[in-house]
Tab-separated table of C-alpha atoms and ligand atoms in Angstrom:
chain	number	residue	atom	x	y	z
A	1	ALA	CA	5.804	-28.832	40.604
A	2	LEU	CA	8.701	-27.905	42.835
A	3	GLN	CA	12.038	-29.580	42.316
A	4	PRO	CA	13.444	-31.687	45.167
A	5	ASN	CA	15.529	-28.691	46.244
A	6	GLY	CA	12.437	-26.464	46.364
A	7	CYS	CA	13.192	-24.509	43.213
A	8	PRO	CA	10.164	-24.075	40.922
A	9	VAL	CA	12.336	-24.127	37.796
A	10	SER	CA	13.563	-27.524	36.610
A	11	ALA	CA	17.158	-27.930	35.479
A	12	ARG	CA	16.114	-28.362	31.853
A	13	ALA	CA	13.889	-25.303	31.947
A	14	ALA	CA	16.776	-23.329	33.426
A	15	ALA	CA	19.070	-24.537	30.657
A	16	PHE	CA	16.672	-23.616	27.823
A	17	ASP	CA	18.369	-21.105	25.517
A	18	PRO	CA	16.516	-20.101	22.339
A	19	PHE	CA	19.476	-18.032	21.140
A	20	GLY	CA	21.888	-20.874	20.905
A	21	GLY	CA	22.794	-24.456	20.364
A	22	SER	CA	20.226	-27.105	19.778
A	23	TYR	CA	17.181	-24.803	19.513
A	24	GLN	CA	18.704	-23.132	16.449
A	25	VAL	CA	19.708	-26.422	14.876
A	26	ASP	CA	16.348	-28.134	15.390
A	27	PRO	CA	13.853	-26.373	17.679
A	28	ALA	CA	11.339	-29.226	17.621
A	29	ALA	CA	13.920	-31.839	18.637
A	30	SER	CA	15.426	-29.571	21.273
A	31	LEU	CA	12.015	-29.306	22.992
A	32	ARG	CA	11.074	-32.979	22.877
A	33	TRP	CA	11.891	-33.332	26.594
A	34	SER	CA	9.369	-30.579	27.301
A	35	ARG	CA	6.582	-32.117	25.213
A	36	ASP	CA	7.106	-35.368	27.095
A	37	GLU	CA	7.772	-34.177	30.638
A	38	GLU	CA	7.067	-30.505	31.276
A	39	PRO	CA	4.917	-29.083	28.453
A	40	VAL	CA	4.566	-25.634	30.025
A	41	PHE	CA	7.679	-24.293	31.718
A	42	TYR	CA	9.146	-20.989	32.828
A	43	SER	CA	12.410	-19.954	31.179
A	44	PRO	CA	14.455	-17.623	33.385
A	45	GLU	CA	16.829	-16.971	30.481
A	46	ILE	CA	14.178	-15.063	28.505
A	47	GLY	CA	11.540	-14.388	31.172
A	48	TYR	CA	8.858	-16.225	29.194
A	49	TRP	CA	6.644	-19.240	29.831
A	50	VAL	CA	7.274	-21.718	27.036
A	51	VAL	CA	4.344	-23.795	25.694
A	52	THR	CA	5.266	-26.812	23.585
A	53	ARG	CA	2.339	-29.243	23.041
A	54	TYR	CA	-0.003	-29.003	20.045
A	55	GLU	CA	-3.283	-28.733	21.984
A	56	ASP	CA	-1.920	-26.091	24.374
A	57	VAL	CA	-0.370	-23.956	21.623
A	58	LYS	CA	-3.588	-24.096	19.623
A	59	ALA	CA	-5.667	-23.178	22.683
A	60	VAL	CA	-3.500	-20.106	23.229
A	61	PHE	CA	-3.908	-19.015	19.592
A	62	ARG	CA	-7.650	-19.604	19.811
A	63	ASP	CA	-8.257	-16.997	22.549
A	64	ASN	CA	-6.773	-13.666	21.535
A	65	ILE	CA	-8.443	-11.777	24.388
A	66	LEU	CA	-7.008	-13.854	27.231
A	67	PHE	CA	-3.778	-14.176	25.249
A	68	SER	CA	-3.062	-10.822	23.656
A	69	PRO	CA	-0.846	-10.619	20.549
A	70	SER	CA	0.377	-7.137	21.541
A	71	ILE	CA	3.938	-8.346	22.254
A	72	ALA	CA	4.298	-10.350	19.044
A	73	LEU	CA	6.813	-7.950	17.517
A	74	GLU	CA	8.385	-6.524	20.678
A	75	LYS	CA	12.032	-5.754	20.073
A	76	ILE	CA	14.322	-8.448	21.320
A	77	THR	CA	17.222	-6.049	21.817
A	78	PRO	CA	16.184	-2.856	23.647
A	79	VAL	CA	16.943	0.313	21.683
A	80	SER	CA	19.553	2.795	22.946
A	81	ASP	CA	18.582	6.426	23.637
A	82	GLU	CA	20.700	7.561	20.740
A	83	ALA	CA	18.926	5.215	18.330
A	84	THR	CA	15.563	6.393	19.659
A	85	ALA	CA	16.596	10.000	19.015
A	86	THR	CA	17.651	9.069	15.485
A	87	LEU	CA	14.249	7.504	14.775
A	88	ALA	CA	12.508	10.600	16.181
A	89	LYS	CA	14.446	12.759	13.724
A	90	TYR	CA	12.641	10.950	10.909
A	91	ASP	CA	9.218	11.260	12.604
A	92	TYR	CA	9.248	7.493	12.829
A	93	ALA	CA	5.829	6.422	14.095
A	94	MET	CA	5.389	2.771	13.292
A	95	ALA	CA	2.025	1.722	14.746
A	96	ARG	CA	0.656	-1.716	15.494
A	97	THR	CA	-0.818	-3.374	12.434
A	98	LEU	CA	-3.012	-6.468	12.427
A	99	VAL	CA	-0.545	-9.016	13.737
A	100	ASN	CA	0.042	-7.327	17.116
A	101	GLU	CA	-3.205	-5.407	17.449
A	102	ASP	CA	-5.813	-6.113	20.149
A	103	GLU	CA	-9.571	-6.340	19.794
A	104	PRO	CA	-11.839	-4.576	19.254
A	105	ALA	CA	-9.683	-2.579	16.791
A	106	HIS	CA	-8.173	-5.571	15.013
A	107	MET	CA	-11.151	-7.482	13.584
A	108	PRO	CA	-12.889	-4.618	11.730
A	109	ARG	CA	-9.596	-3.763	10.033
A	110	ARG	CA	-8.789	-7.358	9.211
A	111	ARG	CA	-12.236	-7.730	7.678
A	112	VAL	CA	-12.030	-4.679	5.416
A	113	LEU	CA	-8.427	-5.356	4.364
A	114	MET	CA	-8.546	-9.079	3.587
A	115	ASP	CA	-10.055	-9.199	0.114
A	116	PRO	CA	-6.708	-8.929	-1.768
A	117	PHE	CA	-5.599	-12.168	-0.008
A	118	THR	CA	-8.474	-14.314	-1.226
A	119	PRO	CA	-7.707	-17.048	-3.770
A	120	LYS	CA	-9.689	-15.259	-6.491
A	121	GLU	CA	-7.501	-12.160	-6.083
A	122	LEU	CA	-4.244	-14.085	-5.707
A	123	VAL	CA	-4.719	-15.670	-9.120
A	124	HIS	CA	-3.802	-12.269	-10.628
A	125	HIS	CA	-0.353	-12.454	-9.035
A	126	GLU	CA	0.565	-15.920	-10.242
A	127	PRO	CA	2.051	-14.880	-13.617
A	128	MET	CA	4.232	-12.299	-11.837
A	129	VAL	CA	5.563	-14.877	-9.366
A	130	ARG	CA	6.300	-17.316	-12.172
A	131	ARG	CA	7.991	-14.701	-14.342
A	132	LEU	CA	10.227	-13.549	-11.489
A	133	THR	CA	11.124	-17.110	-10.561
A	134	ARG	CA	12.054	-17.942	-14.165
A	135	GLU	CA	14.176	-14.814	-14.477
A	136	TYR	CA	16.151	-15.697	-11.382
A	137	VAL	CA	16.613	-19.324	-12.459
A	138	ASP	CA	17.740	-18.138	-15.937
A	139	ARG	CA	20.629	-16.315	-14.299
A	140	PHE	CA	22.144	-19.429	-12.732
A	141	VAL	CA	20.768	-22.432	-14.596
A	142	ASP	CA	23.978	-22.887	-16.622
A	143	THR	CA	26.474	-22.222	-13.834
A	144	GLY	CA	26.448	-25.596	-12.083
A	145	ARG	CA	26.667	-24.251	-8.530
A	146	VAL	CA	24.689	-21.704	-6.557
A	147	ASP	CA	23.526	-20.627	-3.117
A	148	LEU	CA	19.754	-20.841	-3.554
A	149	VAL	CA	19.167	-18.339	-0.741
A	150	ASP	CA	21.420	-15.577	-2.080
A	151	GLU	CA	20.546	-16.076	-5.729
A	152	MET	CA	16.801	-16.577	-5.504
A	153	LEU	CA	14.979	-17.419	-2.279
A	154	TRP	CA	15.828	-14.172	-0.485
A	155	GLU	CA	15.051	-11.705	-3.256
A	156	VAL	CA	12.069	-13.209	-5.030
A	157	PRO	CA	9.728	-13.133	-1.981
A	158	LEU	CA	10.787	-9.547	-1.283
A	159	THR	CA	10.010	-8.485	-4.841
A	160	VAL	CA	6.740	-10.446	-4.791
A	161	ALA	CA	5.814	-8.608	-1.576
A	162	LEU	CA	6.470	-5.243	-3.235
A	163	HIS	CA	4.315	-6.217	-6.218
A	164	PHE	CA	1.594	-7.531	-3.922
A	165	LEU	CA	1.559	-4.204	-2.086
A	166	GLY	CA	1.394	-2.331	-5.388
A	167	VAL	CA	4.719	-0.470	-5.050
A	168	PRO	CA	5.620	1.157	-8.402
A	169	GLU	CA	8.504	-0.577	-10.233
A	170	GLU	CA	10.686	2.538	-10.119
A	171	ASP	CA	10.640	2.555	-6.313
A	172	MET	CA	11.363	-1.117	-5.802
A	173	ASP	CA	15.146	-1.016	-5.557
A	174	THR	CA	15.113	1.628	-2.841
A	175	MET	CA	12.364	-0.138	-0.904
A	176	ARG	CA	14.297	-3.403	-1.140
A	177	GLU	CA	17.389	-1.810	0.336
A	178	TYR	CA	15.616	-0.121	3.250
A	179	SER	CA	13.444	-3.056	4.178
A	180	ILE	CA	16.477	-5.190	4.913
A	181	ALA	CA	17.643	-2.668	7.517
A	182	HIS	CA	14.196	-2.729	9.082
A	183	THR	CA	14.390	-6.490	9.539
A	184	VAL	CA	17.663	-6.148	11.409
A	185	ASN	CA	16.105	-3.468	13.592
A	186	THR	CA	13.261	-5.670	14.766
A	187	TRP	CA	14.740	-9.124	14.998
A	188	GLY	CA	18.478	-8.879	15.134
A	189	ARG	CA	20.799	-8.156	17.999
A	190	PRO	CA	22.641	-5.092	16.690
A	191	ALA	CA	25.612	-4.090	18.827
A	192	PRO	CA	25.240	-0.656	20.493
A	193	GLU	CA	27.508	0.980	17.901
A	194	GLU	CA	25.425	-0.481	15.056
A	195	GLN	CA	22.113	0.664	16.469
A	196	VAL	CA	22.307	4.242	15.242
A	197	ALA	CA	23.177	3.176	11.701
A	198	VAL	CA	20.248	0.745	11.730
A	199	ALA	CA	17.941	3.470	13.083
A	200	GLU	CA	19.051	5.788	10.273
A	201	ALA	CA	18.094	3.196	7.701
A	202	VAL	CA	14.758	2.477	9.362
A	203	GLY	CA	13.984	6.191	9.534
A	204	LYS	CA	14.732	6.538	5.829
A	205	PHE	CA	12.568	3.517	5.080
A	206	TRP	CA	9.713	5.116	7.013
A	207	GLN	CA	10.003	8.392	5.103
A	208	TYR	CA	10.373	6.718	1.738
A	209	ALA	CA	7.372	4.485	2.411
A	210	GLY	CA	5.419	7.660	3.119
A	211	GLN	CA	6.443	9.164	-0.211
A	212	VAL	CA	5.498	6.030	-2.110
A	213	LEU	CA	2.153	6.042	-0.357
A	214	GLU	CA	1.546	9.669	-1.411
A	215	LYS	CA	2.316	8.708	-4.991
A	216	MET	CA	-0.188	5.853	-4.833
A	217	ARG	CA	-2.822	8.231	-3.516
A	218	GLN	CA	-2.680	10.211	-6.777
A	219	ASP	CA	-4.062	7.163	-8.541
A	220	PRO	CA	-5.253	4.401	-6.247
A	221	SER	CA	-7.054	2.446	-8.966
A	222	GLY	CA	-4.451	-0.279	-9.436
A	223	HIS	CA	-3.983	-3.829	-8.150
A	224	GLY	CA	-2.222	-4.297	-4.840
A	225	TRP	CA	-2.923	-4.244	-1.146
A	226	MET	CA	-1.962	-0.587	-0.611
A	227	PRO	CA	-4.138	0.904	-3.378
A	228	TYR	CA	-6.908	-1.313	-2.029
A	229	GLY	CA	-6.292	0.066	1.479
A	230	ILE	CA	-6.421	3.632	0.123
A	231	ARG	CA	-9.781	2.907	-1.503
A	232	VAL	CA	-11.099	1.410	1.755
A	233	GLN	CA	-9.908	4.508	3.590
A	234	GLN	CA	-11.966	6.751	1.339
A	235	GLU	CA	-15.091	4.946	2.552
A	236	GLN	CA	-14.121	4.158	6.149
A	237	PRO	CA	-11.508	6.715	7.237
A	238	GLU	CA	-12.078	5.892	10.911
A	239	VAL	CA	-11.215	2.202	10.413
A	240	VAL	CA	-8.173	2.690	8.174
A	241	THR	CA	-6.377	5.880	9.181
A	242	ASP	CA	-3.436	7.643	7.495
A	243	SER	CA	-0.936	6.451	10.047
A	244	TYR	CA	-2.355	2.955	9.743
A	245	LEU	CA	-1.741	2.876	5.990
A	246	HIS	CA	1.787	4.144	6.467
A	247	SER	CA	2.584	1.432	9.016
A	248	MET	CA	0.846	-1.221	6.956
A	249	MET	CA	3.223	-0.666	4.084
A	250	MET	CA	6.294	-1.391	6.198
A	251	ALA	CA	4.686	-4.162	8.220
A	252	GLY	CA	3.423	-5.827	5.038
A	253	ILE	CA	6.881	-6.142	3.570
A	254	VAL	CA	8.307	-7.585	6.755
A	255	ALA	CA	5.440	-10.075	7.171
A	256	ALA	CA	5.739	-11.327	3.636
A	257	HIS	CA	9.459	-11.376	3.030
A	258	GLU	CA	11.605	-13.338	5.434
A	259	THR	CA	8.897	-15.744	6.492
A	260	THR	CA	8.525	-16.945	2.928
A	261	ALA	CA	12.240	-16.841	2.094
A	262	ASN	CA	13.038	-18.955	5.157
A	263	ALA	CA	10.175	-21.377	4.570
A	264	SER	CA	11.418	-21.942	1.023
A	265	ALA	CA	15.029	-22.430	2.118
A	266	ASN	CA	13.900	-24.929	4.771
A	267	ALA	CA	11.863	-26.766	2.145
A	268	PHE	CA	14.727	-27.112	-0.335
A	269	ARG	CA	17.073	-28.316	2.365
A	270	LEU	CA	14.568	-30.879	3.618
A	271	LEU	CA	13.599	-32.158	0.168
A	272	LEU	CA	17.155	-32.453	-1.095
A	273	GLU	CA	18.184	-34.244	2.094
A	274	ASN	CA	15.360	-36.669	1.391
A	275	ARG	CA	16.493	-37.371	-2.138
A	276	SER	CA	13.896	-40.011	-2.965
A	277	VAL	CA	11.126	-37.535	-2.127
A	278	TRP	CA	12.728	-34.898	-4.379
A	279	GLU	CA	12.808	-37.463	-7.173
A	280	GLU	CA	9.149	-38.272	-6.626
A	281	LEU	CA	8.312	-34.577	-7.058
A	282	CYS	CA	10.355	-34.416	-10.265
A	283	ALA	CA	8.423	-37.396	-11.633
A	284	ASP	CA	4.994	-36.245	-10.456
A	285	PRO	CA	4.449	-32.482	-9.934
A	286	GLY	CA	0.980	-33.334	-8.607
A	287	LEU	CA	2.732	-34.190	-5.336
A	288	ILE	CA	4.163	-30.693	-4.870
A	289	SER	CA	1.265	-29.095	-3.004
A	290	GLY	CA	1.273	-31.881	-0.387
A	291	ALA	CA	5.035	-31.513	-0.098
A	292	VAL	CA	4.751	-27.756	0.501
A	293	GLU	CA	2.338	-28.350	3.379
A	294	GLU	CA	4.465	-31.072	4.922
A	295	CYS	CA	7.574	-28.879	4.666
A	296	LEU	CA	5.682	-26.091	6.469
A	297	ARG	CA	4.742	-28.556	9.206
A	298	HIS	CA	8.032	-30.374	9.596
A	299	SER	CA	10.415	-27.428	9.181
A	300	GLY	CA	8.375	-24.247	9.296
A	301	SER	CA	9.939	-20.805	9.203
A	302	VAL	CA	8.166	-19.505	12.315
A	303	ALA	CA	9.573	-21.560	15.188
A	304	ALA	CA	7.654	-19.787	17.949
A	305	TRP	CA	5.256	-16.857	18.403
A	306	ARG	CA	4.401	-14.642	21.360
A	307	ARG	CA	1.365	-13.740	23.461
A	308	LEU	CA	0.761	-11.737	26.648
A	309	VAL	CA	-1.482	-13.264	29.352
A	310	THR	CA	-4.173	-10.712	30.307
A	311	ALA	CA	-5.804	-12.527	33.282
A	312	ASP	CA	-4.809	-15.301	35.694
A	313	THR	CA	-5.330	-18.624	33.961
A	314	THR	CA	-4.055	-22.171	33.549
A	315	ILE	CA	-2.396	-23.696	30.506
A	316	GLY	CA	-1.965	-27.460	30.377
A	317	GLY	CA	-2.779	-27.571	34.088
A	318	VAL	CA	-0.108	-25.014	35.041
A	319	ASP	CA	-1.174	-21.795	36.787
A	320	ILE	CA	-0.049	-18.730	34.842
A	321	PRO	CA	-0.524	-15.259	36.341
A	322	ALA	CA	-1.796	-12.217	34.455
A	323	GLY	CA	1.061	-10.251	32.887
A	324	SER	CA	3.091	-13.357	31.995
A	325	LYS	CA	4.668	-13.559	28.574
A	326	LEU	CA	4.299	-16.705	26.506
A	327	LEU	CA	6.583	-18.180	23.894
A	328	ILE	CA	4.321	-20.600	22.049
A	329	ALA	CA	6.563	-23.021	20.234
A	330	THR	CA	4.801	-23.757	16.971
A	331	SER	CA	7.793	-25.772	15.753
A	332	SER	CA	7.373	-28.080	18.738
A	333	ALA	CA	3.572	-28.283	18.400
A	334	ASN	CA	3.994	-29.297	14.763
A	335	ARG	CA	6.064	-32.296	15.842
A	336	ASP	CA	3.836	-33.401	18.676
A	337	ASP	CA	3.153	-37.141	18.337
A	338	ARG	CA	-0.101	-36.596	20.223
A	339	HIS	CA	-1.467	-34.873	17.128
A	340	PHE	CA	0.697	-36.019	14.189
A	341	GLU	CA	1.435	-39.724	13.893
A	342	GLY	CA	5.175	-40.332	13.730
A	343	ALA	CA	5.565	-36.564	13.879
A	344	ASP	CA	9.311	-36.533	13.178
A	345	ASP	CA	8.841	-38.453	9.907
A	346	PHE	CA	8.762	-36.409	6.722
A	347	ASP	CA	5.734	-37.709	4.805
A	348	ILE	CA	4.422	-35.668	1.874
A	349	ARG	CA	1.221	-37.749	1.826
A	350	ARG	CA	0.346	-37.037	5.462
A	351	GLU	CA	-3.395	-36.382	5.594
A	352	ASN	CA	-3.455	-33.859	8.413
A	353	ALA	CA	-0.278	-31.935	7.493
A	354	SER	CA	-2.288	-28.737	7.024
A	355	ASP	CA	-3.240	-28.805	10.726
A	356	HIS	CA	0.225	-27.333	11.371
A	357	LEU	CA	0.465	-24.051	13.295
A	358	THR	CA	3.229	-22.396	11.272
A	359	PHE	CA	0.745	-19.742	10.089
A	360	GLY	CA	-0.735	-19.374	13.581
A	361	PHE	CA	-4.411	-20.071	14.162
A	362	GLY	CA	-7.677	-18.272	14.885
A	363	GLY	CA	-8.457	-14.577	14.553
A	364	HIS	CA	-4.918	-13.553	13.625
A	365	GLN	CA	-4.027	-16.475	11.397
A	366	CYS	CA	-1.649	-15.429	8.627
A	367	LEU	CA	-3.504	-13.576	5.888
A	368	GLY	CA	-0.674	-14.218	3.431
A	369	LYS	CA	-0.653	-17.996	3.788
A	370	ASN	CA	-1.960	-18.696	0.296
A	371	LEU	CA	0.459	-16.270	-1.316
A	372	ALA	CA	3.308	-17.980	0.543
A	373	ARG	CA	2.063	-21.411	-0.535
A	374	MET	CA	1.814	-20.216	-4.131
A	375	GLU	CA	5.396	-18.954	-4.097
A	376	MET	CA	6.739	-22.194	-2.644
A	377	GLN	CA	4.711	-24.221	-5.147
A	378	ILE	CA	6.120	-22.234	-8.074
A	379	PHE	CA	9.716	-22.390	-6.794
A	380	LEU	CA	9.412	-26.164	-6.561
A	381	GLU	CA	7.666	-26.538	-9.927
A	382	GLU	CA	10.326	-24.505	-11.695
A	383	LEU	CA	13.332	-26.152	-10.067
A	384	THR	CA	12.076	-29.749	-10.264
A	385	THR	CA	11.471	-29.145	-13.988
A	386	ARG	CA	14.602	-27.226	-14.894
A	387	LEU	CA	17.141	-28.709	-12.468
A	388	PRO	CA	15.890	-32.149	-11.389
A	389	HIS	CA	19.513	-33.336	-11.011
A	390	LEU	CA	20.239	-30.622	-8.426
A	391	GLU	CA	22.066	-31.852	-5.307
A	392	LEU	CA	23.046	-30.317	-1.993
A	393	VAL	CA	26.760	-29.554	-1.881
A	394	PRO	CA	27.927	-32.249	0.549
A	395	ASP	CA	29.279	-31.503	4.032
A	396	GLN	CA	28.075	-27.920	4.137
A	397	GLU	CA	27.277	-26.580	7.572
A	398	PHE	CA	23.870	-24.907	7.797
A	399	THR	CA	23.837	-21.785	9.966
A	400	TYR	CA	20.862	-19.922	11.436
A	401	LEU	CA	20.395	-16.373	12.735
A	402	PRO	CA	20.085	-16.694	16.531
A	403	ASN	CA	16.546	-15.623	17.453
A	404	THR	CA	13.427	-17.112	18.998
A	405	SER	CA	11.055	-17.005	16.082
A	406	PHE	CA	12.337	-16.878	12.529
A	407	ARG	CA	14.117	-19.925	11.256
A	408	GLY	CA	15.761	-20.729	7.944
A	409	PRO	CA	19.309	-21.580	6.856
A	410	ASP	CA	21.482	-18.582	5.913
A	411	HIS	CA	22.672	-20.462	2.814
A	412	VAL	CA	21.684	-23.561	0.855
A	413	TRP	CA	24.477	-24.449	-1.555
A	414	VAL	CA	23.555	-26.766	-4.442
A	415	HIS	CA	25.403	-28.062	-7.478
A	416	TRP	CA	24.656	-29.946	-10.711
A	417	ASP	CA	26.144	-30.708	-14.125
A	418	PRO	CA	24.823	-28.065	-16.574
A	419	ALA	CA	25.484	-30.429	-19.500
A	420	GLU	CA	22.738	-32.601	-18.042
A	421	ASN	CA	20.152	-29.790	-17.879
A	422	PRO	CA	16.929	-31.052	-19.502
A	423	GLU	CA	16.632	-27.863	-21.555
A	424	ARG	CA	20.068	-28.508	-23.116
A	425	ARG	CA	19.547	-32.162	-23.817
A	426	ASP	CA	16.008	-31.655	-25.052
A	427	PRO	CA	15.643	-28.035	-26.215
B	501	LIG	C1	0.306	-13.120	10.455
B	501	LIG	C2	3.476	-16.691	9.542
B	501	LIG	C3	3.771	-15.233	4.892
B	501	LIG	C4	0.931	-11.437	5.925
B	501	LIG	C5	1.159	-14.208	10.605
B	501	LIG	C6	1.370	-14.942	11.849
B	501	LIG	C7	2.248	-15.931	11.574
B	501	LIG	C8	2.620	-15.841	10.179
B	501	LIG	C9	2.777	-16.971	12.572
B	501	LIG	C10	0.682	-14.665	13.197
B	501	LIG	C11	-0.524	-15.584	13.319
B	501	LIG	C12	-1.273	-15.551	14.616
B	501	LIG	O1	-1.000	-14.704	15.477
B	501	LIG	O2	-2.176	-16.410	14.773
B	501	LIG	C13	3.804	-16.626	8.186
B	501	LIG	C14	4.631	-17.598	7.491
B	501	LIG	C15	4.702	-17.190	6.178
B	501	LIG	C16	3.937	-15.963	6.057
B	501	LIG	C17	5.273	-18.826	8.132
B	501	LIG	C18	5.426	-17.834	5.011
B	501	LIG	C19	5.682	-19.123	4.905
B	501	LIG	C20	3.036	-14.078	4.756
B	501	LIG	C21	2.869	-13.314	3.546
B	501	LIG	C22	2.102	-12.228	3.853
B	501	LIG	C23	1.744	-12.329	5.253
B	501	LIG	C24	3.452	-13.712	2.196
B	501	LIG	C25	1.634	-11.064	3.011
B	501	LIG	C26	1.610	-10.964	1.762
B	501	LIG	C27	0.493	-11.593	7.225
B	501	LIG	C28	-0.427	-10.674	7.877
B	501	LIG	C29	-0.614	-11.162	9.188
B	501	LIG	C30	0.218	-12.365	9.303
B	501	LIG	C31	-1.053	-9.434	7.267
B	501	LIG	C32	-1.473	-10.545	10.295
B	501	LIG	C33	-2.857	-11.155	10.347
B	501	LIG	C34	-3.681	-10.678	11.535
B	501	LIG	O3	-3.129	-10.483	12.621
B	501	LIG	O4	-4.902	-10.507	11.371
B	501	LIG	N1	1.934	-14.780	9.607
B	501	LIG	N2	3.410	-15.664	7.293
B	501	LIG	N3	2.338	-13.460	5.759
B	501	LIG	N4	0.840	-12.602	8.096
B	501	LIG	FE1	2.049	-14.166	7.672
C-alpha cells in the first residue's frame, strides 16, 4: 500500500537497519511492528524484501525453486580487486555446497552425503563431545569466574566440527586458526586495508584444506563426513566431484562452528537470566532436551536467512517481482503469536517448540541439527551438574557482531564460589 505521501516504503520500513540498534539487541522484538502491521516490506537500506510472519517464512523455505537459496552466503561486504587477486594467487575456488546450491544438482548430493548425520551415526560422536566438554570445564571449574564463550563455547563446536569431518588430530590447530579468518571473510565487514590480510588467510585455509583432503584420500576408511564423501566419490564421481569435496571441507566447518557456538551462548544467557528455569534443569536433567529446543526457538543463532525470487509471485498478499532478494526473518517467525502461544514467553515445556525455523525448513533444512542439539544438551548436562551455582556476572553489557544473520553474544561472563562446587563438597 502506498503511504499518504505516495511513497511505497513506510517510515518504519525505511528505518529498518539490521546492522544496528534494536535488531542486534533483540531481532524478534525489533520486528514486532512488522509482524503486526506490515509483514512483508521492502528495506531500502539493504535492498531486500523482509518477511517476518511464521506462515510466510515457512512458505518461502518450502519452495526452493521459486525461492532459490543461491544468495544464502553472498558476501555482505563486496571484495576489493586487490583481495580478489590475493585469493586467485592461492587458486581459491570455493564452490557452492548444499546450502546455497540450486536443484537439480542439490538433492542428489544431499541424498548421498547425509548418512553421517543420521542419529545412528551421530551416536559414535557423543563420547568425543562429552570428553571435549569435560576437558574444557576442567580448566576453569576451580577459578570462580570465566567468559563461557572464550573458554568453551567458541572452541568446542569448532573442534567437534573438525572431528565430525574426520580431520586428523595433527592438523586441527592449523585448521582452527584458518577457519576463523574464513568466517570474517564471509560475514564480517573488514575495512579495505584488512581485506587483503583476510584474503591471505582464506587462501591459506583453502590450500591447507586441500592438503588435508589429499591425506585423507590415502586412507578413506575412517569415521567422518569427509572420508565418507571420498568413498561416495569413488562410486559416483559425477555427483561428488573433486572440487566439491574441497569446498565441502571448508563449508562444513563454517556451517557447524559459529551457528552452534552462538546458539549455546544464547542458551546460557537465556537460562541464567531465567534463574528458576536453570534451577529446574539442575534438579531434573530430563528437562534439558525441551530447554534446548525452546532456547533455539526463543533465541536462535540464525536470526534471518536469504532467498532469491526466481519468478513474479506474491508473499503474504504482497506482489514481489522476479529477481527480488528476500531476508526471511526466522527470529521473528519464531516469536509469531499466530503460531506460538505467548510467543515471547520462555517456556521449556512448550509442546510445539520444535516447530521453530532456526534450522530452516524443507529441502535444505540443516543437516547438522541433531549434532548441534547433542552439543547443546551435553554442555547443559555438564554445567548444570558441575556448576549448578553458576551466575551471570551482574550488569554486564552483551554485545553482538553487527550482521543480518548470525546472532550470539560476544561474551557471557559467569561467576561462582569454587568452594561450593559439588565435586569439592562431595568428591
Ligand atoms: C543448513 C542453521 C548447525 C550443517 C543450515 C541452514 C540453517 C542452519 C538456517 C539453512 C536451512 C535452509 O535453507 O532451509 C544451523 C544452526 C545450527 C547449525 C542454527 C546450530 C545451532 C550445523 C552443524 C552442521 C551443519 C553442527 C554440521 C555438522 C549444515 C549443512 C547445511 C545446513 C550441511 C546445508 C543443508 C542443505 O542445504 O541441504 N543450517 N545449523 N549445521 N547446515 Fe546447519
